[in-house]
Every structure is written in C-alpha cells, then in structure tokens.
C-alpha cells in the first residue's frame, strides 16, 4: 500500500467500531458470501475462478521451545489453493491483517492477477471488524467481504490449512529463537507449499502448476 494512502486513512475521522458486530449479526447469512458460492459450485452451477475468492484467519505459532508465540495470517485462494501472501504479528491486529492483504496483492500481481472484485472470507474477530480492515478491503483493494457466522464451522478450508501447516512445520518453529527466524521458515515453507506440494483436490498438482495450467489473466 502506498504511503500517501496510509496518511489519507489516518486523516479520516474514524467512526466507532462497536456497532459493526451487531450489524453483522442482524444481517445474518447475507454476510456469508462464501457458503452460497460453495453450494453452487458443488451443484455444478458456477465455477469459482482463480484468485476470485480467498479465505483467511489468524493462527498462533509457538516457537523457541514453546516459550514464545506469534500470530500468522495467510490468505489462501479457494480454487488453486495458492497462498499469495501472509503476515506475522505479535497479536491478531488489524495492522497485521492489512499487511497480509497488501502482501497478497503483490503476490497475485506477480502472477498477472489482481485482488479487485475478489471475495475475502473470514470470521468476526476484532481485526476483521475494525475500521482499518474494512477500509483496506472495501476501499483500497475494492474487494468484497464475507463473514463466517459460526466461526471455524463456516471456514473449514482455512482451519484445515492452518492446522496442517502448523503440524507439519512444528519442529522447525520449535527450534526458531527469534521472530525473524520464524518469518524465514514460514516464507520457505509457503514457497514449498505453493510450488512443490501436490494437492489431491486440484488434480494432484501444486497450486502454481494448477494456475499455470488453468489460469486466465483477468
């Protein structure tokens, strides 16, 4: 995100954040754009394009023999399973979320795509109902928001990724002594996940190979 855009956001009078969650609850299922698309995809009524729907969530990573922890927020493309970006934060903040989204934008642009018009689906955690996050998603990136109403049950793909990613790399994280080392491990393992690891759900190929084979530039 450009520096001048950050300055502009900080200069805007921020409305109170308190009413956002009650509004989401009042709107109910209308705020979950993810589930209806999945149902239509299952019925063969729609094909969800590459980089048109993302899922995300924060997950806690323990490192330095379990003495320290950090929050990881990756974004995963629904169709290709590709992770275009992530961010780490001491806590699950809107700043970390905004950084992850910015990194994801750079990641998809590198492949010839854009975030504009895409859906990002997540829970109702405090970072995701903050003014900063709504402004990033809706204004800066011109994306659409989708909220899980039942927590992990409404975001199973993301829960599965986070759980598997932490389990497979637990020993590597355990040996890291600094957050910088954790960042290097996460970056290397996501690179492997994107470029080398085969996924049965996309024809037993890697996410990058899937994009190269089936992707179309928007």
PDB file of N, CA and C in Angstrom, residues 42-137:
ATOM      1  N   UNK A  42     -20.668 -26.922  -5.886  1.00  0.00           N
ATOM      2  CA  UNK A  42     -20.924 -28.349  -5.687  1.00  0.00           C
ATOM      3  C   UNK A  42     -22.009 -28.848  -6.632  1.00  0.00           C
ATOM      4  N   UNK A  43     -23.015 -28.011  -6.868  1.00  0.00           N
ATOM      5  CA  UNK A  43     -24.127 -28.380  -7.750  1.00  0.00           C
ATOM      6  C   UNK A  43     -23.783 -28.207  -9.229  1.00  0.00           C
ATOM      7  N   UNK A  44     -22.589 -27.714  -9.510  1.00  0.00           N
ATOM      8  CA  UNK A  44     -22.178 -27.512 -10.894  1.00  0.00           C
ATOM      9  C   UNK A  44     -22.780 -26.291 -11.551  1.00  0.00           C
ATOM     10  N   UNK A  45     -23.309 -25.365 -10.748  1.00  0.00           N
ATOM     11  CA  UNK A  45     -23.967 -24.183 -11.291  1.00  0.00           C
ATOM     12  C   UNK A  45     -23.020 -23.005 -11.488  1.00  0.00           C
ATOM     13  N   UNK A  46     -21.834 -23.087 -10.912  1.00  0.00           N
ATOM     14  CA  UNK A  46     -20.884 -21.992 -11.019  1.00  0.00           C
ATOM     15  C   UNK A  46     -19.474 -22.546 -10.916  1.00  0.00           C
ATOM     16  N   UNK A  47     -18.557 -21.890 -11.585  1.00  0.00           N
ATOM     17  CA  UNK A  47     -17.141 -22.217 -11.471  1.00  0.00           C
ATOM     18  C   UNK A  47     -16.448 -21.017 -10.834  1.00  0.00           C
ATOM     19  N   UNK A  48     -15.872 -21.224  -9.673  1.00  0.00           N
ATOM     20  CA  UNK A  48     -15.194 -20.145  -8.966  1.00  0.00           C
ATOM     21  C   UNK A  48     -13.805 -19.964  -9.577  1.00  0.00           C
ATOM     22  N   UNK A  49     -13.538 -18.783 -10.104  1.00  0.00           N
ATOM     23  CA  UNK A  49     -12.281 -18.534 -10.795  1.00  0.00           C
ATOM     24  C   UNK A  49     -11.087 -18.439  -9.867  1.00  0.00           C
ATOM     25  N   UNK A  50      -9.916 -18.572 -10.450  1.00  0.00           N
ATOM     26  CA  UNK A  50      -8.673 -18.428  -9.699  1.00  0.00           C
ATOM     27  C   UNK A  50      -8.529 -16.995  -9.201  1.00  0.00           C
ATOM     28  N   UNK A  51      -8.180 -16.852  -7.938  1.00  0.00           N
ATOM     29  CA  UNK A  51      -7.988 -15.566  -7.277  1.00  0.00           C
ATOM     30  C   UNK A  51      -9.241 -14.696  -7.296  1.00  0.00           C
ATOM     31  N   UNK A  52     -10.404 -15.334  -7.194  1.00  0.00           N
ATOM     32  CA  UNK A  52     -11.655 -14.576  -7.064  1.00  0.00           C
ATOM     33  C   UNK A  52     -12.290 -14.772  -5.690  1.00  0.00           C
ATOM     34  N   UNK A  53     -11.776 -15.735  -4.908  1.00  0.00           N
ATOM     35  CA  UNK A  53     -12.293 -15.932  -3.557  1.00  0.00           C
ATOM     36  C   UNK A  53     -11.175 -16.452  -2.652  1.00  0.00           C
ATOM     37  N   UNK A  54     -10.934 -15.709  -1.585  1.00  0.00           N
ATOM     38  CA  UNK A  54      -9.879 -16.056  -0.640  1.00  0.00           C
ATOM     39  C   UNK A  54     -10.470 -16.341   0.737  1.00  0.00           C
ATOM     40  N   UNK A  55      -9.810 -17.229   1.468  1.00  0.00           N
ATOM     41  CA  UNK A  55     -10.139 -17.445   2.872  1.00  0.00           C
ATOM     42  C   UNK A  55      -8.926 -17.065   3.701  1.00  0.00           C
ATOM     43  N   UNK A  56      -9.164 -16.625   4.927  1.00  0.00           N
ATOM     44  CA  UNK A  56      -8.056 -16.246   5.794  1.00  0.00           C
ATOM     45  C   UNK A  56      -8.458 -16.346   7.252  1.00  0.00           C
ATOM     46  N   UNK A  57      -7.472 -16.364   8.116  1.00  0.00           N
ATOM     47  CA  UNK A  57      -7.688 -16.374   9.560  1.00  0.00           C
ATOM     48  C   UNK A  57      -6.324 -16.279  10.234  1.00  0.00           C
ATOM     49  N   UNK A  58      -6.331 -15.814  11.456  1.00  0.00           N
ATOM     50  CA  UNK A  58      -5.114 -15.825  12.262  1.00  0.00           C
ATOM     51  C   UNK A  58      -4.962 -17.178  12.945  1.00  0.00           C
ATOM     52  N   UNK A  59      -3.725 -17.607  13.107  1.00  0.00           N
ATOM     53  CA  UNK A  59      -3.444 -18.823  13.857  1.00  0.00           C
ATOM     54  C   UNK A  59      -2.164 -18.622  14.656  1.00  0.00           C
ATOM     55  N   UNK A  60      -2.116 -19.191  15.835  1.00  0.00           N
ATOM     56  CA  UNK A  60      -0.978 -18.988  16.735  1.00  0.00           C
ATOM     57  C   UNK A  60       0.131 -19.999  16.471  1.00  0.00           C
ATOM     58  N   UNK A  61       1.353 -19.510  16.355  1.00  0.00           N
ATOM     59  CA  UNK A  61       2.523 -20.368  16.178  1.00  0.00           C
ATOM     60  C   UNK A  61       3.422 -20.245  17.406  1.00  0.00           C
ATOM     61  N   UNK A  62       3.762 -21.369  17.992  1.00  0.00           N
ATOM     62  CA  UNK A  62       4.685 -21.399  19.121  1.00  0.00           C
ATOM     63  C   UNK A  62       6.098 -21.628  18.607  1.00  0.00           C
ATOM     64  N   UNK A  63       7.059 -20.907  19.175  1.00  0.00           N
ATOM     65  CA  UNK A  63       8.453 -21.102  18.781  1.00  0.00           C
ATOM     66  C   UNK A  63       9.367 -20.923  19.990  1.00  0.00           C
ATOM     67  N   UNK A  64      10.685 -21.106  19.760  1.00  0.00           N
ATOM     68  CA  UNK A  64      11.675 -21.053  20.840  1.00  0.00           C
ATOM     69  C   UNK A  64      11.301 -22.013  21.965  1.00  0.00           C
ATOM     70  N   UNK A  65      11.125 -23.285  21.564  1.00  0.00           N
ATOM     71  CA  UNK A  65      10.784 -24.348  22.516  1.00  0.00           C
ATOM     72  C   UNK A  65       9.463 -24.084  23.239  1.00  0.00           C
ATOM     73  N   UNK A  66       8.568 -23.356  22.586  1.00  0.00           N
ATOM     74  CA  UNK A  66       7.262 -23.079  23.168  1.00  0.00           C
ATOM     75  C   UNK A  66       7.230 -21.889  24.099  1.00  0.00           C
ATOM     76  N   UNK A  67       8.355 -21.187  24.230  1.00  0.00           N
ATOM     77  CA  UNK A  67       8.410 -20.052  25.156  1.00  0.00           C
ATOM     78  C   UNK A  67       7.852 -18.764  24.556  1.00  0.00           C
ATOM     79  N   UNK A  68       7.757 -18.717  23.233  1.00  0.00           N
ATOM     80  CA  UNK A  68       7.275 -17.510  22.566  1.00  0.00           C
ATOM     81  C   UNK A  68       6.181 -17.877  21.566  1.00  0.00           C
ATOM     82  N   UNK A  69       5.420 -16.888  21.176  1.00  0.00           N
ATOM     83  CA  UNK A  69       4.353 -17.136  20.208  1.00  0.00           C
ATOM     84  C   UNK A  69       4.175 -15.937  19.294  1.00  0.00           C
ATOM     85  N   UNK A  70       3.627 -16.211  18.135  1.00  0.00           N
ATOM     86  CA  UNK A  70       3.364 -15.176  17.147  1.00  0.00           C
ATOM     87  C   UNK A  70       2.113 -15.574  16.379  1.00  0.00           C
ATOM     88  N   UNK A  71       1.409 -14.586  15.846  1.00  0.00           N
ATOM     89  CA  UNK A  71       0.194 -14.843  15.078  1.00  0.00           C
ATOM     90  C   UNK A  71       0.506 -14.808  13.583  1.00  0.00           C
ATOM     91  N   UNK A  72       0.103 -15.848  12.878  1.00  0.00           N
ATOM     92  CA  UNK A  72       0.279 -15.933  11.426  1.00  0.00           C
ATOM     93  C   UNK A  72      -1.065 -15.745  10.740  1.00  0.00           C
ATOM     94  N   UNK A  73      -1.096 -14.889   9.703  1.00  0.00           N
ATOM     95  CA  UNK A  73      -2.302 -14.729   8.893  1.00  0.00           C
ATOM     96  C   UNK A  73      -1.957 -14.933   7.423  1.00  0.00           C
ATOM     97  N   UNK A  74      -2.243 -16.113   6.871  1.00  0.00           N
ATOM     98  CA  UNK A  74      -2.075 -16.345   5.437  1.00  0.00           C
ATOM     99  C   UNK A  74      -3.405 -16.138   4.712  1.00  0.00           C
ATOM    100  N   UNK A  75      -3.349 -15.849   3.443  1.00  0.00           N
ATOM    101  CA  UNK A  75      -4.541 -15.837   2.593  1.00  0.00           C
ATOM    102  C   UNK A  75      -4.417 -16.970   1.593  1.00  0.00           C
ATOM    103  N   UNK A  76      -5.497 -17.743   1.427  1.00  0.00           N
ATOM    104  CA  UNK A  76      -5.486 -18.904   0.545  1.00  0.00           C
ATOM    105  C   UNK A  76      -6.555 -18.740  -0.533  1.00  0.00           C
ATOM    106  N   UNK A  77      -6.151 -18.932  -1.783  1.00  0.00           N
ATOM    107  CA  UNK A  77      -7.106 -18.899  -2.890  1.00  0.00           C
ATOM    108  C   UNK A  77      -7.939 -20.177  -2.890  1.00  0.00           C
ATOM    109  N   UNK A  78      -9.243 -20.025  -2.962  1.00  0.00           N
ATOM    110  CA  UNK A  78     -10.136 -21.185  -2.901  1.00  0.00           C
ATOM    111  C   UNK A  78      -9.893 -22.163  -4.041  1.00  0.00           C
ATOM    112  N   UNK A  79      -9.743 -21.675  -5.250  1.00  0.00           N
ATOM    113  CA  UNK A  79      -9.704 -22.556  -6.409  1.00  0.00           C
ATOM    114  C   UNK A  79      -8.364 -23.266  -6.579  1.00  0.00           C
ATOM    115  N   UNK A  80      -7.276 -22.524  -6.484  1.00  0.00           N
ATOM    116  CA  UNK A  80      -5.952 -23.104  -6.748  1.00  0.00           C
ATOM    117  C   UNK A  80      -5.225 -23.568  -5.498  1.00  0.00           C
ATOM    118  N   UNK A  81      -5.707 -23.152  -4.323  1.00  0.00           N
ATOM    119  CA  UNK A  81      -5.075 -23.432  -3.027  1.00  0.00           C
ATOM    120  C   UNK A  81      -3.769 -22.658  -2.840  1.00  0.00           C
ATOM    121  N   UNK A  82      -3.486 -21.733  -3.735  1.00  0.00           N
ATOM    122  CA  UNK A  82      -2.250 -20.952  -3.678  1.00  0.00           C
ATOM    123  C   UNK A  82      -2.316 -19.925  -2.547  1.00  0.00           C
ATOM    124  N   UNK A  83      -1.187 -19.725  -1.867  1.00  0.00           N
ATOM    125  CA  UNK A  83      -1.088 -18.701  -0.826  1.00  0.00           C
ATOM    126  C   UNK A  83      -0.262 -17.540  -1.373  1.00  0.00           C
ATOM    127  N   UNK A  84      -0.894 -16.443  -1.782  1.00  0.00           N
ATOM    128  CA  UNK A  84      -0.161 -15.335  -2.385  1.00  0.00           C
ATOM    129  C   UNK A  84       0.516 -14.409  -1.389  1.00  0.00           C
ATOM    130  N   UNK A  85       0.172 -14.513  -0.105  1.00  0.00           N
ATOM    131  CA  UNK A  85       0.776 -13.627   0.873  1.00  0.00           C
ATOM    132  C   UNK A  85       0.378 -13.959   2.292  1.00  0.00           C
ATOM    133  N   UNK A  86       1.182 -13.473   3.229  1.00  0.00           N
ATOM    134  CA  UNK A  86       0.916 -13.696   4.654  1.00  0.00           C
ATOM    135  C   UNK A  86       1.551 -12.561   5.444  1.00  0.00           C
ATOM    136  N   UNK A  87       1.260 -12.520   6.729  1.00  0.00           N
ATOM    137  CA  UNK A  87       1.917 -11.581   7.637  1.00  0.00           C
ATOM    138  C   UNK A  87       1.978 -12.209   9.018  1.00  0.00           C
ATOM    139  N   UNK A  88       2.946 -11.770   9.800  1.00  0.00           N
ATOM    140  CA  UNK A  88       3.091 -12.203  11.181  1.00  0.00           C
ATOM    141  C   UNK A  88       2.936 -10.998  12.094  1.00  0.00           C
ATOM    142  N   UNK A  89       2.301 -11.216  13.237  1.00  0.00           N
ATOM    143  CA  UNK A  89       2.141 -10.155  14.212  1.00  0.00           C
ATOM    144  C   UNK A  89       2.203 -10.701  15.618  1.00  0.00           C
ATOM    145  N   UNK A  90       2.579  -9.855  16.560  1.00  0.00           N
ATOM    146  CA  UNK A  90       2.618 -10.291  17.957  1.00  0.00           C
ATOM    147  C   UNK A  90       1.235 -10.711  18.428  1.00  0.00           C
ATOM    148  N   UNK A  91       0.223 -10.002  17.927  1.00  0.00           N
ATOM    149  CA  UNK A  91      -1.170 -10.336  18.206  1.00  0.00           C
ATOM    150  C   UNK A  91      -1.965 -10.220  16.907  1.00  0.00           C
ATOM    151  N   UNK A  92      -3.213 -10.662  16.950  1.00  0.00           N
ATOM    152  CA  UNK A  92      -4.070 -10.630  15.759  1.00  0.00           C
ATOM    153  C   UNK A  92      -4.664  -9.235  15.596  1.00  0.00           C
ATOM    154  N   UNK A  93      -3.894  -8.330  15.023  1.00  0.00           N
ATOM    155  CA  UNK A  93      -4.307  -6.937  14.895  1.00  0.00           C
ATOM    156  C   UNK A  93      -4.734  -6.595  13.474  1.00  0.00           C
ATOM    157  N   UNK A  94      -5.418  -5.469  13.349  1.00  0.00           N
ATOM    158  CA  UNK A  94      -5.819  -5.002  12.021  1.00  0.00           C
ATOM    159  C   UNK A  94      -4.603  -4.600  11.198  1.00  0.00           C
ATOM    160  N   UNK A  95      -3.531  -4.148  11.870  1.00  0.00           N
ATOM    161  CA  UNK A  95      -2.311  -3.786  11.152  1.00  0.00           C
ATOM    162  C   UNK A  95      -1.682  -5.011  10.492  1.00  0.00           C
ATOM    163  N   UNK A  96      -1.623  -6.120  11.229  1.00  0.00           N
ATOM    164  CA  UNK A  96      -1.080  -7.358  10.664  1.00  0.00           C
ATOM    165  C   UNK A  96      -1.962  -7.857   9.527  1.00  0.00           C
ATOM    166  N   UNK A  97      -3.277  -7.734   9.704  1.00  0.00           N
ATOM    167  CA  UNK A  97      -4.208  -8.171   8.661  1.00  0.00           C
ATOM    168  C   UNK A  97      -4.024  -7.347   7.393  1.00  0.00           C
ATOM    169  N   UNK A  98      -3.872  -6.036   7.558  1.00  0.00           N
ATOM    170  CA  UNK A  98      -3.671  -5.157   6.403  1.00  0.00           C
ATOM    171  C   UNK A  98      -2.375  -5.494   5.681  1.00  0.00           C
ATOM    172  N   UNK A  99      -1.336  -5.809   6.441  1.00  0.00           N
ATOM    173  CA  UNK A  99      -0.054  -6.182   5.839  1.00  0.00           C
ATOM    174  C   UNK A  99      -0.181  -7.476   5.043  1.00  0.00           C
ATOM    175  N   UNK A 100      -0.901  -8.442   5.595  1.00  0.00           N
ATOM    176  CA  UNK A 100      -1.107  -9.710   4.886  1.00  0.00           C
ATOM    177  C   UNK A 100      -1.838  -9.483   3.570  1.00  0.00           C
ATOM    178  N   UNK A 101      -2.840  -8.610   3.592  1.00  0.00           N
ATOM    179  CA  UNK A 101      -3.614  -8.334   2.376  1.00  0.00           C
ATOM    180  C   UNK A 101      -2.755  -7.618   1.334  1.00  0.00           C
ATOM    181  N   UNK A 102      -1.935  -6.676   1.798  1.00  0.00           N
ATOM    182  CA  UNK A 102      -1.028  -5.979   0.888  1.00  0.00           C
ATOM    183  C   UNK A 102      -0.048  -6.948   0.250  1.00  0.00           C
ATOM    184  N   UNK A 103       0.497  -7.855   1.056  1.00  0.00           N
ATOM    185  CA  UNK A 103       1.429  -8.855   0.531  1.00  0.00           C
ATOM    186  C   UNK A 103       0.742  -9.787  -0.465  1.00  0.00           C
ATOM    187  N   UNK A 104      -0.508 -10.135  -0.169  1.00  0.00           N
ATOM    188  CA  UNK A 104      -1.266 -10.991  -1.087  1.00  0.00           C
ATOM    189  C   UNK A 104      -1.498 -10.280  -2.416  1.00  0.00           C
ATOM    190  N   UNK A 105      -1.767  -8.979  -2.347  1.00  0.00           N
ATOM    191  CA  UNK A 105      -1.950  -8.208  -3.571  1.00  0.00           C
ATOM    192  C   UNK A 105      -0.706  -8.228  -4.442  1.00  0.00           C
ATOM    193  N   UNK A 106       0.452  -8.097  -3.799  1.00  0.00           N
ATOM    194  CA  UNK A 106       1.712  -8.155  -4.542  1.00  0.00           C
ATOM    195  C   UNK A 106       1.920  -9.543  -5.134  1.00  0.00           C
ATOM    196  N   UNK A 107       1.520 -10.563  -4.366  1.00  0.00           N
ATOM    197  CA  UNK A 107       1.688 -11.933  -4.829  1.00  0.00           C
ATOM    198  C   UNK A 107       0.848 -12.266  -6.051  1.00  0.00           C
ATOM    199  N   UNK A 108      -0.397 -11.816  -6.073  1.00  0.00           N
ATOM    200  CA  UNK A 108      -1.250 -12.118  -7.234  1.00  0.00           C
ATOM    201  C   UNK A 108      -0.853 -11.281  -8.446  1.00  0.00           C
ATOM    202  N   UNK A 109      -0.392 -10.050  -8.207  1.00  0.00           N
ATOM    203  CA  UNK A 109       0.058  -9.217  -9.331  1.00  0.00           C
ATOM    204  C   UNK A 109       1.280  -9.829 -10.011  1.00  0.00           C
ATOM    205  N   UNK A 110       2.115 -10.460  -9.221  1.00  0.00           N
ATOM    206  CA  UNK A 110       3.299 -11.125  -9.773  1.00  0.00           C
ATOM    207  C   UNK A 110       2.902 -12.224 -10.758  1.00  0.00           C
ATOM    208  N   UNK A 111       1.715 -12.789 -10.556  1.00  0.00           N
ATOM    209  CA  UNK A 111       1.227 -13.859 -11.431  1.00  0.00           C
ATOM    210  C   UNK A 111       0.276 -13.343 -12.512  1.00  0.00           C
ATOM    211  N   UNK A 112       0.110 -12.027 -12.584  1.00  0.00           N
ATOM    212  CA  UNK A 112      -0.729 -11.446 -13.624  1.00  0.00           C
ATOM    213  C   UNK A 112      -2.185 -11.270 -13.247  1.00  0.00           C
ATOM    214  N   UNK A 113      -2.492 -11.302 -11.951  1.00  0.00           N
ATOM    215  CA  UNK A 113      -3.872 -11.151 -11.481  1.00  0.00           C
ATOM    216  C   UNK A 113      -3.987  -9.902 -10.609  1.00  0.00           C
ATOM    217  N   UNK A 114      -5.173  -9.685 -10.065  1.00  0.00           N
ATOM    218  CA  UNK A 114      -5.408  -8.579  -9.153  1.00  0.00           C
ATOM    219  C   UNK A 114      -6.439  -8.994  -8.110  1.00  0.00           C
ATOM    220  N   UNK A 115      -6.441  -8.261  -6.998  1.00  0.00           N
ATOM    221  CA  UNK A 115      -7.400  -8.549  -5.929  1.00  0.00           C
ATOM    222  C   UNK A 115      -8.756  -7.905  -6.180  1.00  0.00           C
ATOM    223  N   UNK A 116      -8.806  -6.880  -6.970  1.00  0.00           N
ATOM    224  CA  UNK A 116     -10.040  -6.119  -7.186  1.00  0.00           C
ATOM    225  C   UNK A 116     -11.201  -7.019  -7.586  1.00  0.00           C
ATOM    226  N   UNK A 117     -12.308  -6.879  -6.862  1.00  0.00           N
ATOM    227  CA  UNK A 117     -13.512  -7.646  -7.154  1.00  0.00           C
ATOM    228  C   UNK A 117     -13.584  -8.996  -6.480  1.00  0.00           C
ATOM    229  N   UNK A 118     -12.472  -9.453  -5.900  1.00  0.00           N
ATOM    230  CA  UNK A 118     -12.452 -10.766  -5.256  1.00  0.00           C
ATOM    231  C   UNK A 118     -13.117 -10.719  -3.882  1.00  0.00           C
ATOM    232  N   UNK A 119     -13.509 -11.876  -3.393  1.00  0.00           N
ATOM    233  CA  UNK A 119     -14.114 -12.023  -2.067  1.00  0.00           C
ATOM    234  C   UNK A 119     -13.050 -12.485  -1.085  1.00  0.00           C
ATOM    235  N   UNK A 120     -13.056 -11.924   0.117  1.00  0.00           N
ATOM    236  CA  UNK A 120     -12.197 -12.430   1.190  1.00  0.00           C
ATOM    237  C   UNK A 120     -13.096 -12.845   2.355  1.00  0.00           C
ATOM    238  N   UNK A 121     -12.967 -14.099   2.773  1.00  0.00           N
ATOM    239  CA  UNK A 121     -13.860 -14.702   3.770  1.00  0.00           C
ATOM    240  C   UNK A 121     -13.089 -14.994   5.047  1.00  0.00           C
ATOM    241  N   UNK A 122     -13.682 -14.640   6.182  1.00  0.00           N
ATOM    242  CA  UNK A 122     -13.032 -14.850   7.476  1.00  0.00           C
ATOM    243  C   UNK A 122     -14.067 -14.786   8.587  1.00  0.00           C
ATOM    244  N   UNK A 123     -13.595 -14.929   9.828  1.00  0.00           N
ATOM    245  CA  UNK A 123     -14.514 -14.889  10.964  1.00  0.00           C
ATOM    246  C   UNK A 123     -14.775 -13.439  11.387  1.00  0.00           C
ATOM    247  N   UNK A 124     -15.381 -13.279  12.572  1.00  0.00           N
ATOM    248  CA  UNK A 124     -15.730 -11.953  13.061  1.00  0.00           C
ATOM    249  C   UNK A 124     -14.788 -11.492  14.161  1.00  0.00           C
ATOM    250  N   UNK A 125     -13.517 -11.921  14.072  1.00  0.00           N
ATOM    251  CA  UNK A 125     -12.514 -11.474  15.032  1.00  0.00           C
ATOM    252  C   UNK A 125     -12.365  -9.964  15.012  1.00  0.00           C
ATOM    253  N   UNK A 126     -11.830  -9.417  16.084  1.00  0.00           N
ATOM    254  CA  UNK A 126     -11.751  -7.960  16.222  1.00  0.00           C
ATOM    255  C   UNK A 126     -10.989  -7.295  15.079  1.00  0.00           C
ATOM    256  N   UNK A 127      -9.956  -7.956  14.566  1.00  0.00           N
ATOM    257  CA  UNK A 127      -9.193  -7.364  13.454  1.00  0.00           C
ATOM    258  C   UNK A 127     -10.048  -7.223  12.208  1.00  0.00           C
ATOM    259  N   UNK A 128     -10.995  -8.149  12.032  1.00  0.00           N
ATOM    260  CA  UNK A 128     -11.790  -8.191  10.806  1.00  0.00           C
ATOM    261  C   UNK A 128     -13.069  -7.355  10.871  1.00  0.00           C
ATOM    262  N   UNK A 129     -13.347  -6.772  12.016  1.00  0.00           N
ATOM    263  CA  UNK A 129     -14.479  -5.847  12.092  1.00  0.00           C
ATOM    264  C   UNK A 129     -13.991  -4.441  12.421  1.00  0.00           C
ATOM    265  N   UNK A 130     -12.688  -4.237  12.274  1.00  0.00           N
ATOM    266  CA  UNK A 130     -12.102  -2.930  12.554  1.00  0.00           C
ATOM    267  C   UNK A 130     -12.268  -1.991  11.363  1.00  0.00           C
ATOM    268  N   UNK A 131     -12.221  -0.719  11.648  1.00  0.00           N
ATOM    269  CA  UNK A 131     -12.309   0.291  10.592  1.00  0.00           C
ATOM    270  C   UNK A 131     -11.163   0.122   9.601  1.00  0.00           C
ATOM    271  N   UNK A 132      -9.950  -0.132  10.135  1.00  0.00           N
ATOM    272  CA  UNK A 132      -8.782  -0.262   9.262  1.00  0.00           C
ATOM    273  C   UNK A 132      -8.955  -1.392   8.249  1.00  0.00           C
ATOM    274  N   UNK A 133      -9.464  -2.531   8.716  1.00  0.00           N
ATOM    275  CA  UNK A 133      -9.625  -3.679   7.823  1.00  0.00           C
ATOM    276  C   UNK A 133     -10.702  -3.416   6.775  1.00  0.00           C
ATOM    277  N   UNK A 134     -11.839  -2.895   7.199  1.00  0.00           N
ATOM    278  CA  UNK A 134     -12.904  -2.602   6.249  1.00  0.00           C
ATOM    279  C   UNK A 134     -12.440  -1.611   5.190  1.00  0.00           C
ATOM    280  N   UNK A 135     -11.673  -0.621   5.613  1.00  0.00           N
ATOM    281  CA  UNK A 135     -11.175   0.377   4.674  1.00  0.00           C
ATOM    282  C   UNK A 135     -10.187  -0.245   3.693  1.00  0.00           C
ATOM    283  N   UNK A 136      -9.311  -1.107   4.190  1.00  0.00           N
ATOM    284  CA  UNK A 136      -8.348  -1.786   3.330  1.00  0.00           C
ATOM    285  C   UNK A 136      -9.053  -2.631   2.272  1.00  0.00           C
ATOM    286  N   UNK A 137      -9.992  -3.441   2.719  1.00  0.00           N
ATOM    287  CA  UNK A 137     -10.658  -4.378   1.813  1.00  0.00           C
ATOM    288  C   UNK A 137     -11.575  -3.658   0.829  1.00  0.00           C
TER     289      UNK A 137
END
